[in-house]
MMTF fields as JSON, N, C-alpha, C and O atoms, coordinates in Angstrom:
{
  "mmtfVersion": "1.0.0",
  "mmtfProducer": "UNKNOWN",
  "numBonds": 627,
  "numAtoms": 628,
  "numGroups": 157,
  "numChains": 1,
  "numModels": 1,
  "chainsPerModel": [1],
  "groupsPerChain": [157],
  "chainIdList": ["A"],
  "bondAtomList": [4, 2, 8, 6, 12, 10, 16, 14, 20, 18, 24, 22, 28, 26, 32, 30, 36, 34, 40, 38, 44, 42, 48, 46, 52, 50, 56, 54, 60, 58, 64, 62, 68, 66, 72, 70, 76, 74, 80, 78, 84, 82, 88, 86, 92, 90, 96, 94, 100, 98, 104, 102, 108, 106, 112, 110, 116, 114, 120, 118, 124, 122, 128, 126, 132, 130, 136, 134, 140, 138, 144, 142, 148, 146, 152, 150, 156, 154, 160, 158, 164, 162, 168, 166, 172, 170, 176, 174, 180, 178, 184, 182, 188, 186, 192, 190, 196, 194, 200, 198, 204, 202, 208, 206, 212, 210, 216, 214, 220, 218, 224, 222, 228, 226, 232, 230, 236, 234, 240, 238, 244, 242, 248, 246, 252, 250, 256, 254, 260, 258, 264, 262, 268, 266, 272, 270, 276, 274, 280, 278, 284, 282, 288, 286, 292, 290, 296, 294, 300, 298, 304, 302, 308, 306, 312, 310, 316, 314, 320, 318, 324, 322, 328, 326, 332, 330, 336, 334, 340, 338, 344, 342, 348, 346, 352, 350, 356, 354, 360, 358, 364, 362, 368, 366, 372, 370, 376, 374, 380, 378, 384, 382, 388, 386, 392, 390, 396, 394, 400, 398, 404, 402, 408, 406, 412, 410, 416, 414, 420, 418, 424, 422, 428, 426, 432, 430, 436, 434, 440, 438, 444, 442, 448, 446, 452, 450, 456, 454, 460, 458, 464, 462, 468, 466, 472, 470, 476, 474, 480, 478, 484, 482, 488, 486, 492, 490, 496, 494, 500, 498, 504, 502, 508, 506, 512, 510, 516, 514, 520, 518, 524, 522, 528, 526, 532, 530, 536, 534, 540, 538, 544, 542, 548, 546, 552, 550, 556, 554, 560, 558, 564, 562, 568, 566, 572, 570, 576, 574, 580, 578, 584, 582, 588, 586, 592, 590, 596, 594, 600, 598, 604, 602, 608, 606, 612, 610, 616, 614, 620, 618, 624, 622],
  "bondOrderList": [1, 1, 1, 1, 1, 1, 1, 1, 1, 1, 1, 1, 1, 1, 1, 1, 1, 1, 1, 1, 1, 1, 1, 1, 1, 1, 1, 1, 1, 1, 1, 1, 1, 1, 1, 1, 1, 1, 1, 1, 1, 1, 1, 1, 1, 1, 1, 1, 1, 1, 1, 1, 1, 1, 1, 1, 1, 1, 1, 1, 1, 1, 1, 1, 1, 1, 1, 1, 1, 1, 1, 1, 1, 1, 1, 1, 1, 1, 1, 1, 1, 1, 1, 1, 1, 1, 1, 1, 1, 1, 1, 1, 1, 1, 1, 1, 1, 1, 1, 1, 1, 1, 1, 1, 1, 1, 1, 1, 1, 1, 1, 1, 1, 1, 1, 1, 1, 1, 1, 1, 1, 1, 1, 1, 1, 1, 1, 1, 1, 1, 1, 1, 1, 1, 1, 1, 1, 1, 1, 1, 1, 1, 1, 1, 1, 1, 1, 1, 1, 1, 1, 1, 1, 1, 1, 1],
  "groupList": [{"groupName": "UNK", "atomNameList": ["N", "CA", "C", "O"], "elementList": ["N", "C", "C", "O"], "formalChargeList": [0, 0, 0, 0], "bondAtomList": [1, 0, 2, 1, 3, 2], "bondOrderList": [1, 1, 2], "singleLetterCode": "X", "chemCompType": "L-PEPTIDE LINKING"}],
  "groupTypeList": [0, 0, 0, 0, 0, 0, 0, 0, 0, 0, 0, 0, 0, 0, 0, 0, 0, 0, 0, 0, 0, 0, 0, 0, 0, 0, 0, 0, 0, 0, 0, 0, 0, 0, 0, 0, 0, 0, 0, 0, 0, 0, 0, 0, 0, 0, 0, 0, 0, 0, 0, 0, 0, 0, 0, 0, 0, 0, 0, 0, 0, 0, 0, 0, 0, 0, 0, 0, 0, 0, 0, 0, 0, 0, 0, 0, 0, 0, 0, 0, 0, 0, 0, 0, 0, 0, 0, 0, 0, 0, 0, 0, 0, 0, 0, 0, 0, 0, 0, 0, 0, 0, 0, 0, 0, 0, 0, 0, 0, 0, 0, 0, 0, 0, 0, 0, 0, 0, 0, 0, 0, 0, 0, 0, 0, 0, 0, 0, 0, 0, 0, 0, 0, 0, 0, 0, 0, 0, 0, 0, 0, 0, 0, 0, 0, 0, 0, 0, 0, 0, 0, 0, 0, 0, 0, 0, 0],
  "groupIdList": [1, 2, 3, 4, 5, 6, 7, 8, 9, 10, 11, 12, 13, 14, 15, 16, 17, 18, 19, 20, 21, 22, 23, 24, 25, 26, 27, 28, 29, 30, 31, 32, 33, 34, 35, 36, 37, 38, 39, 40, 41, 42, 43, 44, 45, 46, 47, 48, 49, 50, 51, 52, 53, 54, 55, 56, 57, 58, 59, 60, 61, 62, 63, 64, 65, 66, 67, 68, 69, 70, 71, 72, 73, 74, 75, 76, 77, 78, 79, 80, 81, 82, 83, 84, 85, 86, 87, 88, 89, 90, 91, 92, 93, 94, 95, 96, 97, 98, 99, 100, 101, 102, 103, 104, 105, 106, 107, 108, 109, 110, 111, 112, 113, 114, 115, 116, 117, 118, 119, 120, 121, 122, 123, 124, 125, 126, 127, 128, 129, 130, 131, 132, 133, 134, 135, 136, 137, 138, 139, 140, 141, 142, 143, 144, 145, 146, 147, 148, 149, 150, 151, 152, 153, 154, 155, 156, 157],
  "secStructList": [7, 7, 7, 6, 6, 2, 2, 2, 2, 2, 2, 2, 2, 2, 2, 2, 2, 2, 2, 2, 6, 6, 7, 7, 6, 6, 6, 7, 2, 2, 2, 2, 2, 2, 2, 2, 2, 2, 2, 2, 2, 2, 2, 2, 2, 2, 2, 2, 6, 6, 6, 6, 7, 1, 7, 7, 6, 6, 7, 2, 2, 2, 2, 2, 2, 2, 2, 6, 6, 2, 2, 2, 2, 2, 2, 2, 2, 2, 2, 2, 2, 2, 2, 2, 2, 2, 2, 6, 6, 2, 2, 2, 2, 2, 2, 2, 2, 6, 6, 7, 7, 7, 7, 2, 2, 2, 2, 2, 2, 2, 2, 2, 2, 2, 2, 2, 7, 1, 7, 7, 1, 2, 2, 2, 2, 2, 2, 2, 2, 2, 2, 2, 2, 2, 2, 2, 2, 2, 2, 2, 2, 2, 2, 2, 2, 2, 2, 2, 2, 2, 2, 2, 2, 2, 2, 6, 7],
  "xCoordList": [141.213, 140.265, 138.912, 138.568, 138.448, 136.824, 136.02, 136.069, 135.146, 134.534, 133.029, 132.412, 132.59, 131.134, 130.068, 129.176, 130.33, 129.321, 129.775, 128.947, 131.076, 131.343, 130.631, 130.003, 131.004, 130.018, 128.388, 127.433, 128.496, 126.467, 126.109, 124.935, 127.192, 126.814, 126.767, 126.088, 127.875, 127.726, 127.033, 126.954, 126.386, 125.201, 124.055, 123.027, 124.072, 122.895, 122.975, 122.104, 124.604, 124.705, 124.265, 123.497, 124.857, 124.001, 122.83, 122.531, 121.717, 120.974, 120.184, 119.507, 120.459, 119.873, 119.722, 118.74, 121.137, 121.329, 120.629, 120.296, 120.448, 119.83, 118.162, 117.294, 118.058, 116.352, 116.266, 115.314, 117.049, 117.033, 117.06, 116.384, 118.043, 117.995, 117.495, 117.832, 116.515, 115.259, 116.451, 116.506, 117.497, 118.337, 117.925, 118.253, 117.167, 117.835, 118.62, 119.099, 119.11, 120.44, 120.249, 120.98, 118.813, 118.726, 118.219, 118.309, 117.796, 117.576, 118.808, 119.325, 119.599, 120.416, 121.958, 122.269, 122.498, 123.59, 124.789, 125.296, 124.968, 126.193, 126.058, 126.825, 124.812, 124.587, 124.545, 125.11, 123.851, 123.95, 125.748, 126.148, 126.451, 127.943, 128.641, 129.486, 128.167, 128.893, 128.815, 129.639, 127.4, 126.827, 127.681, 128.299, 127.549, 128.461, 130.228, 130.868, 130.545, 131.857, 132.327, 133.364, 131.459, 131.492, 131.242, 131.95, 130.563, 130.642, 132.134, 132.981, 131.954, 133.218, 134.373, 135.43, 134.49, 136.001, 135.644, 136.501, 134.676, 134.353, 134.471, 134.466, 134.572, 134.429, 136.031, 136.488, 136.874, 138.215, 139.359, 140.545, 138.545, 139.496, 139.167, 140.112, 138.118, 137.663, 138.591, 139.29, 138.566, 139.491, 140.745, 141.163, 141.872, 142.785, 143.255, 144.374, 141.907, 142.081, 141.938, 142.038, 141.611, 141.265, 142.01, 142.154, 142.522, 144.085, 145.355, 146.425, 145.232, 145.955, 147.362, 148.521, 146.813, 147.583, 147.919, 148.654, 146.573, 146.226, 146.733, 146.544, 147.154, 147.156, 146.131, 145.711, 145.36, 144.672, 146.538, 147.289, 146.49, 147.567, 147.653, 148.606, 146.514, 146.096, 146.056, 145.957, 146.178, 146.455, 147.831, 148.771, 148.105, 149.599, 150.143, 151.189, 149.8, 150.164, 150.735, 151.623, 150.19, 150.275, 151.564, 152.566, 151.344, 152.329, 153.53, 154.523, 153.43, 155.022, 155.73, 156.942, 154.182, 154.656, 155.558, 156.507, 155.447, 156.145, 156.789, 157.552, 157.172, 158.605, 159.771, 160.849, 158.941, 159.825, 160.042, 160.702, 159.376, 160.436, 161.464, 161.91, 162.29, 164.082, 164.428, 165.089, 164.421, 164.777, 164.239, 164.908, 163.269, 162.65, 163.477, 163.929, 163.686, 164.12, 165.494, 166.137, 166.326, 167.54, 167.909, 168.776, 166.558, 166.495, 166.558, 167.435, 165.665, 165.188, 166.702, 166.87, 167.694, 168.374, 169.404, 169.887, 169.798, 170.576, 170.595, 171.44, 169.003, 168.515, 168.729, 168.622, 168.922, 169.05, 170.31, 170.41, 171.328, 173.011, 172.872, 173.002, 172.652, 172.773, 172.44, 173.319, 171.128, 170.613, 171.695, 171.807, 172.316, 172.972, 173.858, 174.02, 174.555, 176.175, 175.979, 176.968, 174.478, 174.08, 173.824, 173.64, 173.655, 172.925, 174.498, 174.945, 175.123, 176.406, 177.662, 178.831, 177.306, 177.936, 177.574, 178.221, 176.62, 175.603, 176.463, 177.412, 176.03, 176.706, 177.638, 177.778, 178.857, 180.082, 179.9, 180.26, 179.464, 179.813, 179.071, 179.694, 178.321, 177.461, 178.44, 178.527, 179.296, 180.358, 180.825, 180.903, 181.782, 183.052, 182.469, 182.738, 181.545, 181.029, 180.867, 181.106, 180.456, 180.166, 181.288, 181.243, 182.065, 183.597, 183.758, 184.529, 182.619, 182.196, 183.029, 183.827, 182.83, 184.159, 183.83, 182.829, 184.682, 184.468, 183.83, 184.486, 182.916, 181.964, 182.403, 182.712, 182.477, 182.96, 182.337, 183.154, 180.677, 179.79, 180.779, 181.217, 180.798, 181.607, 183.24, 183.618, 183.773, 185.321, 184.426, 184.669, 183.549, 183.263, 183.138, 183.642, 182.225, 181.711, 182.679, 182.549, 183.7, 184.386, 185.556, 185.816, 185.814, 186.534, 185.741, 186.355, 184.361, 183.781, 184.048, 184.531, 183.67, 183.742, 185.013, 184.962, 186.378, 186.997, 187.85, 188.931, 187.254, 187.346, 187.121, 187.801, 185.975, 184.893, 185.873, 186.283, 186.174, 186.725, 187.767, 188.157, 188.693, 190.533, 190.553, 191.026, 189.918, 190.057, 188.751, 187.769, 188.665, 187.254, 187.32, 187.463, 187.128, 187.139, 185.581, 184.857, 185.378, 183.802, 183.332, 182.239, 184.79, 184.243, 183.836, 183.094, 184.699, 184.667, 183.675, 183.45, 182.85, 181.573, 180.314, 179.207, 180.704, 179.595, 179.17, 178.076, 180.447, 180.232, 180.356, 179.85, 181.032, 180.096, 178.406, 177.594, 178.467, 176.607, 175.789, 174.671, 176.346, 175.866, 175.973, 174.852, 176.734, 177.347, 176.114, 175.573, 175.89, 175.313, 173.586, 172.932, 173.179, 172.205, 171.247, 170.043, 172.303, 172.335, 172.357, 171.578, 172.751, 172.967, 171.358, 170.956, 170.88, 169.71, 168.184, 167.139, 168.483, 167.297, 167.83, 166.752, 168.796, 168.774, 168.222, 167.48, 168.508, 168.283, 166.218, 165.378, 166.113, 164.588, 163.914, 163.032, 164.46, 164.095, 164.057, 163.155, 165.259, 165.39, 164.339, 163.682, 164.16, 163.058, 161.936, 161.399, 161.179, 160.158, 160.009, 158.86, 161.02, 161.362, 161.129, 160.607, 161.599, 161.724, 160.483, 160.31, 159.161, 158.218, 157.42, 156.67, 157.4, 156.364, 156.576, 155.761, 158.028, 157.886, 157.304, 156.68, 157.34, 157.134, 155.476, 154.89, 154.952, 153.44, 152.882, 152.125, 153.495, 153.646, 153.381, 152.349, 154.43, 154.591, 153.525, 154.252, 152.591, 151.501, 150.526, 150.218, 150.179, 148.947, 149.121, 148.141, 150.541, 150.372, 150.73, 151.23, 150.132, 150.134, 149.033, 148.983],
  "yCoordList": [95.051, 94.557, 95.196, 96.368, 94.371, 94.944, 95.34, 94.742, 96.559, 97.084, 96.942, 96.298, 97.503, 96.794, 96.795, 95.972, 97.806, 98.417, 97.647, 97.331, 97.379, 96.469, 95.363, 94.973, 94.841, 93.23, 93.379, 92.639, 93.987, 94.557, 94.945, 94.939, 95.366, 95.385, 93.987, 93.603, 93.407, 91.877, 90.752, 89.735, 91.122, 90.241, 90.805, 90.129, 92.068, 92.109, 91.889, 91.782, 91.886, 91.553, 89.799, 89.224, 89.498, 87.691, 87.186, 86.023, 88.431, 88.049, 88.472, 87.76, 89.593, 89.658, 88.849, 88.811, 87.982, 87.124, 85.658, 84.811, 85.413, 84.212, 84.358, 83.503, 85.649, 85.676, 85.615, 85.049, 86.075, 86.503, 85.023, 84.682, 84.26, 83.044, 81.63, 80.465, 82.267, 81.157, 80.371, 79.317, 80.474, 79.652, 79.477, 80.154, 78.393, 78.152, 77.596, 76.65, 77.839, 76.97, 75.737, 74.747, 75.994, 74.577, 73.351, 72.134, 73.879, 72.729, 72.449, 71.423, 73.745, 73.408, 74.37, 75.533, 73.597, 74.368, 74.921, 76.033, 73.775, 74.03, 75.194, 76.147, 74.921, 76.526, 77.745, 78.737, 77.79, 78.798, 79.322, 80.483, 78.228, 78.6, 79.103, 79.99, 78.33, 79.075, 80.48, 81.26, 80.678, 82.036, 83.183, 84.132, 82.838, 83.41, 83.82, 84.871, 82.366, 82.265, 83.443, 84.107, 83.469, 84.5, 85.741, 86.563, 86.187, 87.108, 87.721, 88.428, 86.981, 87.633, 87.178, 87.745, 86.41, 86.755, 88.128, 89.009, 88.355, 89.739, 90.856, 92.034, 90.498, 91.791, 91.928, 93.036, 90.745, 90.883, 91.361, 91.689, 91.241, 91.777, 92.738, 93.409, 93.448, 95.015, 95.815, 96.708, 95.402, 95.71, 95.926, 97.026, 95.012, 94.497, 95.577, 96.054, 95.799, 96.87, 97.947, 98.833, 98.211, 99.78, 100.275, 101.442, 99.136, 99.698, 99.701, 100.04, 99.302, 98.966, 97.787, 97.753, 97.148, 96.345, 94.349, 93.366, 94.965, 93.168, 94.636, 95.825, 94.251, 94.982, 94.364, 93.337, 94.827, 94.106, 94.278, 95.207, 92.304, 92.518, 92.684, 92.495, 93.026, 93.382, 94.381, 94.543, 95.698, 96.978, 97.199, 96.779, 97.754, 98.054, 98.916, 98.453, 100.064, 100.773, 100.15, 100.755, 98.831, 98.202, 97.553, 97.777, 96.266, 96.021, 96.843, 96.52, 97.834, 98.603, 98.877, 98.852, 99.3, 99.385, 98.437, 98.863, 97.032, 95.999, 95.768, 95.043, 95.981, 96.197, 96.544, 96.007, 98.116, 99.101, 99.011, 99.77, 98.023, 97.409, 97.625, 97.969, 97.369, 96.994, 97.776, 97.077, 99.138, 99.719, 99.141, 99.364, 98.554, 97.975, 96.595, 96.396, 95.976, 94.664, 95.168, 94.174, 96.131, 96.603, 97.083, 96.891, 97.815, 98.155, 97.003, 96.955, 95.94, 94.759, 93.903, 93.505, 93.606, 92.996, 93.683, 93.092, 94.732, 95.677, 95.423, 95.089, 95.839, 95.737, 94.239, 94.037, 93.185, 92.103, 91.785, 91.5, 91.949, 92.399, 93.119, 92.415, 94.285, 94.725, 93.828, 93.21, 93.483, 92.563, 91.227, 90.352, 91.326, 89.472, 90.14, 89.945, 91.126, 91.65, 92.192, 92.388, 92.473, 92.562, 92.158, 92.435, 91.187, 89.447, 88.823, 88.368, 88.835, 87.886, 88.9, 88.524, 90.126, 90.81, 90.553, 90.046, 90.926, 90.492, 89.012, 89.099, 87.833, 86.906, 86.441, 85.361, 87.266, 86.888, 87.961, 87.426, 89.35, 90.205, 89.258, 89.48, 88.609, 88.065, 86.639, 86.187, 85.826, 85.055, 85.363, 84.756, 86.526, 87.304, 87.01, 86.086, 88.256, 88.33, 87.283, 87.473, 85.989, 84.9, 83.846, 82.649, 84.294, 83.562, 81.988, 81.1, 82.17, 80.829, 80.117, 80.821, 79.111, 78.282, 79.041, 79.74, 78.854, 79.516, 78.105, 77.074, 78.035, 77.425, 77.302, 78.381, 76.191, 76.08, 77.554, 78.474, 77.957, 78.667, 80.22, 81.137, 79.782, 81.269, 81.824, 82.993, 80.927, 80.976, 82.284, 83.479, 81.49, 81.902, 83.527, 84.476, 83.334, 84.859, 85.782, 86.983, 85.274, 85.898, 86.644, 87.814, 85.763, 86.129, 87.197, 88.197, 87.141, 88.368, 89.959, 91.032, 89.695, 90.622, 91.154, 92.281, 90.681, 91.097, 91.956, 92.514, 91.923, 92.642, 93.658, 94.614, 93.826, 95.317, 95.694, 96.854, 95.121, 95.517, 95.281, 94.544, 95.961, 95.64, 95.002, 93.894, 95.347, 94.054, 93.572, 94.295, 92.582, 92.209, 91.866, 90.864, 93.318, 93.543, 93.804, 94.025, 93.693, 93.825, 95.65, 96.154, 96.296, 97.591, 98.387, 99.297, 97.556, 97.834, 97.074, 97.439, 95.756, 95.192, 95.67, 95.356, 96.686, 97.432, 98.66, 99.214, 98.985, 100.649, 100.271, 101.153, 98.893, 98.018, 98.348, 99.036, 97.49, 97.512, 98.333, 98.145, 99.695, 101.014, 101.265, 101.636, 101.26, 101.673, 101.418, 102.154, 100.03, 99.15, 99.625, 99.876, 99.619, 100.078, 101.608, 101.859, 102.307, 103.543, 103.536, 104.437, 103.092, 102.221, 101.94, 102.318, 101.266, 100.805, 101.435, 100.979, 102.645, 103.449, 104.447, 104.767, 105.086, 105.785, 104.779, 105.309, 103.914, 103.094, 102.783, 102.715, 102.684, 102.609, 104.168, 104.136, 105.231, 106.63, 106.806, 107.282, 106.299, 106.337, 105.646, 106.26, 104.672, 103.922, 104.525, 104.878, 104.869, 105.702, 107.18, 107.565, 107.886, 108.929, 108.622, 109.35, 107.539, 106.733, 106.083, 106.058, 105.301, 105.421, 106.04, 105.728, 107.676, 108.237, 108.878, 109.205, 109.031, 109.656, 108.752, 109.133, 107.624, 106.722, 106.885, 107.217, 106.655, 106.956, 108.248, 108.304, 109.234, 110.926, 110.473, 110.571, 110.103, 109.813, 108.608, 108.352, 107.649, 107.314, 108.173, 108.493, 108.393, 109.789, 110.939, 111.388, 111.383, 112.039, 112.128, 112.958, 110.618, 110.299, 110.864, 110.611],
  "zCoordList": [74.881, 75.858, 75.574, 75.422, 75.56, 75.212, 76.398, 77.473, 76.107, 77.428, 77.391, 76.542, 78.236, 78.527, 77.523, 77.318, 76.993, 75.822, 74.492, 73.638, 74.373, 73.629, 73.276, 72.291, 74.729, 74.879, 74.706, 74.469, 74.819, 74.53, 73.364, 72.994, 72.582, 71.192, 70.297, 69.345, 71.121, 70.575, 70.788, 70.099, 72.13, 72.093, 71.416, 71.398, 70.792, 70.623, 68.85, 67.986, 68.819, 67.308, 67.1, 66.329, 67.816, 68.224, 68.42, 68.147, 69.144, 69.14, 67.696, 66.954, 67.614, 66.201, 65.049, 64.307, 64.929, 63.822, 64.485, 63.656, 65.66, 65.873, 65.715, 65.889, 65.353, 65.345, 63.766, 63.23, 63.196, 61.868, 61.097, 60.126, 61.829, 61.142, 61.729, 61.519, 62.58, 63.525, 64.028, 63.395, 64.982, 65.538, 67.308, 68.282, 67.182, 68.892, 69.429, 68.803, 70.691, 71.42, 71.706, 71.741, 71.969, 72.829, 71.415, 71.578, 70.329, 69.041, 68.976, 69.418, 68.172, 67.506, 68.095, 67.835, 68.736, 69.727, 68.551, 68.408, 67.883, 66.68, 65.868, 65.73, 65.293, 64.613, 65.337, 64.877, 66.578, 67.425, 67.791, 67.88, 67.924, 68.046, 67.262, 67.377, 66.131, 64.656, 64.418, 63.942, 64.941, 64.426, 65.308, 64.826, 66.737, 67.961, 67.414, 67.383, 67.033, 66.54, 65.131, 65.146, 64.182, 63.203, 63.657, 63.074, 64.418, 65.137, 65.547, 65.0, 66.943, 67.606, 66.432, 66.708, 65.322, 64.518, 63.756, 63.832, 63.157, 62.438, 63.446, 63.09, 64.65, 65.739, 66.087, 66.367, 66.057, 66.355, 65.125, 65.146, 64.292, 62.894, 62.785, 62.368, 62.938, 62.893, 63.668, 63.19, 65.074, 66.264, 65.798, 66.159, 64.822, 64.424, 63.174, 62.981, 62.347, 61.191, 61.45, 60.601, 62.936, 62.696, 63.734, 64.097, 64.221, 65.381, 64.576, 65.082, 63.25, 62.268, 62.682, 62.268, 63.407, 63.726, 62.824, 62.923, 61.92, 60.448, 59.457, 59.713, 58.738, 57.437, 56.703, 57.234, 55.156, 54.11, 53.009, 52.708, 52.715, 52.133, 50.273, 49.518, 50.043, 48.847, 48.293, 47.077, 49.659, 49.666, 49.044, 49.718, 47.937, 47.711, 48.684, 49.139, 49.197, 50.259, 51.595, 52.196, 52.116, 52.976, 52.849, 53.527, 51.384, 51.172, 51.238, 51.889, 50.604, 50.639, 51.899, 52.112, 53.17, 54.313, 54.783, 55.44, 54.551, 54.914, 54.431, 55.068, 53.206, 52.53, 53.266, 53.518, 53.651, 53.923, 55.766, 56.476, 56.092, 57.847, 58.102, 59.196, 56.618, 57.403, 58.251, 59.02, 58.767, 59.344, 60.813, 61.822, 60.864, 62.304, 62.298, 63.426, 61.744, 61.858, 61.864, 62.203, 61.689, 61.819, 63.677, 64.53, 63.502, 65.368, 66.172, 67.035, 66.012, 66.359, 66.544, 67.697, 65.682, 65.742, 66.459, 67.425, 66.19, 67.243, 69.077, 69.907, 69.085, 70.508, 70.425, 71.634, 69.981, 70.237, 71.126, 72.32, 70.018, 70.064, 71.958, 72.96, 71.961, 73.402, 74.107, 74.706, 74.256, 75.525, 75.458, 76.316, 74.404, 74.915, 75.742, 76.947, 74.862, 75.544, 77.018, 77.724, 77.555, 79.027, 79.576, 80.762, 78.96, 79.919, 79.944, 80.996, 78.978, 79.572, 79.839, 79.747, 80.154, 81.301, 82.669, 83.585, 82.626, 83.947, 84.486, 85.265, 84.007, 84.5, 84.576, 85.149, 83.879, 84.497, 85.619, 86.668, 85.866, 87.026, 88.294, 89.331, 88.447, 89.396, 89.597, 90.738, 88.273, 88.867, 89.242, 90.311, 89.192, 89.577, 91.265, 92.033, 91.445, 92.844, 93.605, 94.797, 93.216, 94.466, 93.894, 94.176, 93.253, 92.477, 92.414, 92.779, 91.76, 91.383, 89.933, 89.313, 89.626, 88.53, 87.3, 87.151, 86.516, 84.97, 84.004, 84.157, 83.281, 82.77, 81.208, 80.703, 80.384, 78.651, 78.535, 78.584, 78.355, 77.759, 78.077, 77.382, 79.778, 80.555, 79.649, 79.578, 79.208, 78.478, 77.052, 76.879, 76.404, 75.319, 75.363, 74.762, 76.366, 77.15, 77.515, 77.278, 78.109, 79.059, 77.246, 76.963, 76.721, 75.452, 74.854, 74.482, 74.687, 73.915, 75.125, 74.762, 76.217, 76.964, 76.815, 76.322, 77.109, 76.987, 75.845, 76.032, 74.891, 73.603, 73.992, 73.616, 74.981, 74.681, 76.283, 76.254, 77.256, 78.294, 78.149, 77.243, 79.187, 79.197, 79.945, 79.69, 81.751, 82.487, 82.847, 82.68, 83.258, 83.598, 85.21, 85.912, 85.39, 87.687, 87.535, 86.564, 88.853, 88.835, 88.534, 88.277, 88.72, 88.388, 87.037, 86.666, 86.584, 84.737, 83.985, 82.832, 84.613, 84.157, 84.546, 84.109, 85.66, 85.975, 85.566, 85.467, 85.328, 84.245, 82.865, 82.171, 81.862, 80.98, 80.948, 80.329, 81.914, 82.056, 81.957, 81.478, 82.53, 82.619, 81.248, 80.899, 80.275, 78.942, 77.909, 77.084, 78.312, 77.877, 77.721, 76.708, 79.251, 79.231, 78.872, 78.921, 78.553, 78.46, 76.903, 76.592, 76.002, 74.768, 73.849, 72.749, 74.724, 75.361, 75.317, 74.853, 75.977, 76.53, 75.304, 74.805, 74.57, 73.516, 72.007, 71.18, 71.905, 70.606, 70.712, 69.815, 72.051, 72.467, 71.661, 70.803, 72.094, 71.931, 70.347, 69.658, 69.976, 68.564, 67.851, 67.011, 68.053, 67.265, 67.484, 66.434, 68.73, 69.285, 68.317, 68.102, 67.819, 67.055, 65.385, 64.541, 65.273, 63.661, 63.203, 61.985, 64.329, 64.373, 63.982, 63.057, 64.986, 64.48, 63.248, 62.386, 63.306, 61.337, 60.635, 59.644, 60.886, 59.782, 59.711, 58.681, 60.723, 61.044, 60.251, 59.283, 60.97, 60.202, 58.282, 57.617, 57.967, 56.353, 56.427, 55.468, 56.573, 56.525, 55.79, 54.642, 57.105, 57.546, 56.36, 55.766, 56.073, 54.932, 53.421, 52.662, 53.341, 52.014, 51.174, 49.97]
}
C-alpha cells in the first residue's frame, strides 16, 4: 500500500515528465495517460523487486532460487492433504450432530475417515480434528523455520 509521500513522489514524477515532454491533458489526454501509466508500472515493479517478491529471471541466482522451491511446494501440498482431511472431518462430525442422510460424496468420505479413525462417534472426530489441527499449526511453524533459513542462506551468499 502506498503512503502519502509515496503518492507525492509520483505526481511529481508525472509532473515532471509531462513538462519535460510538453504534454497536456487537456490536448492530448492519451499521451498524458500513457505517460501516468509508465509511471505507476515502473513504480510497481520497483515495489515488487525490492520486496523481492518479481524475481529478474535472468539472474542465475534467482533462477536457482526457484529451482530449489520443492521443499515449499512439498509444504504446500502437505498443508493441502490436512485441510481436506479437516474439512471432511468437519462435515461428517456436523452430519453426525444434526444426523442428517449419508450423501454418495459422504460414503467416499466417511471410508477415508475411517482408516484414520476406528469409530466414527462424534467424540473421536473431534479429537481427529484436534489431531489434525495441531498437525497444522506445527507444519505452519515448520515452514516459518525452513523459510528463514532459506532467506538466512540468501543473504549469505
Amino acid at each position: 500500500m502506498p503512503t502519502k509521500s509515496d503518492l507525492k513522489t509520483i505526481n511529481k514524477v508525472i509532473n515532471g515528465l509531462v513538462e519535460q515532454n510538453k504534454v497536456v491533458p487537456g490536448e492530448n489526454p492519451f499521451a498524458y495517460l500513457w505517460l501516468a501509466n509508465c509511471v505507476l508500472y515502473s513504480v510497481v515493479v520497483t515495489f515488487l523487486v525490492s520486496k523481492g517478491w518479481k524475481k529478474d529471471p535472468k539472474d542465475k541466482a534467482t533462477r536457482r532460487a526457484h529451482e530449489n522451491d520443492s521443499w515449499r511446494n512439498e509444504f504446500l501440498e502437505s498443508v493441502g492433504e490436512v485441510r481436506k482431511e479437516l474439512s471432511i472431518a468437519t462435515a461428517e462430525l456436523s452430519r453426525i450432530k444434526e444426523n442428517r442422510k449419508l450423501t454418495k460424496r459422504g460414503k467416499k468420505n466417511r471410508s477415508l475417515l475411517q482408516k484414520e479413525c476406528s469409530s466414527l462417534s462424534a467424540s473421536s472426530l473431534v479429537s481427529y480434528i484436534e489431531k489434525q489441527k495441531s498437525l497444522l499449526r506445527k507444519l505452519k511453524v515448520s515452514f516459518g523455520r525452513k523459510r528463514r533459513q532459506e532467506e538466512a542462506k540468501v543473504l549469505n551468499r
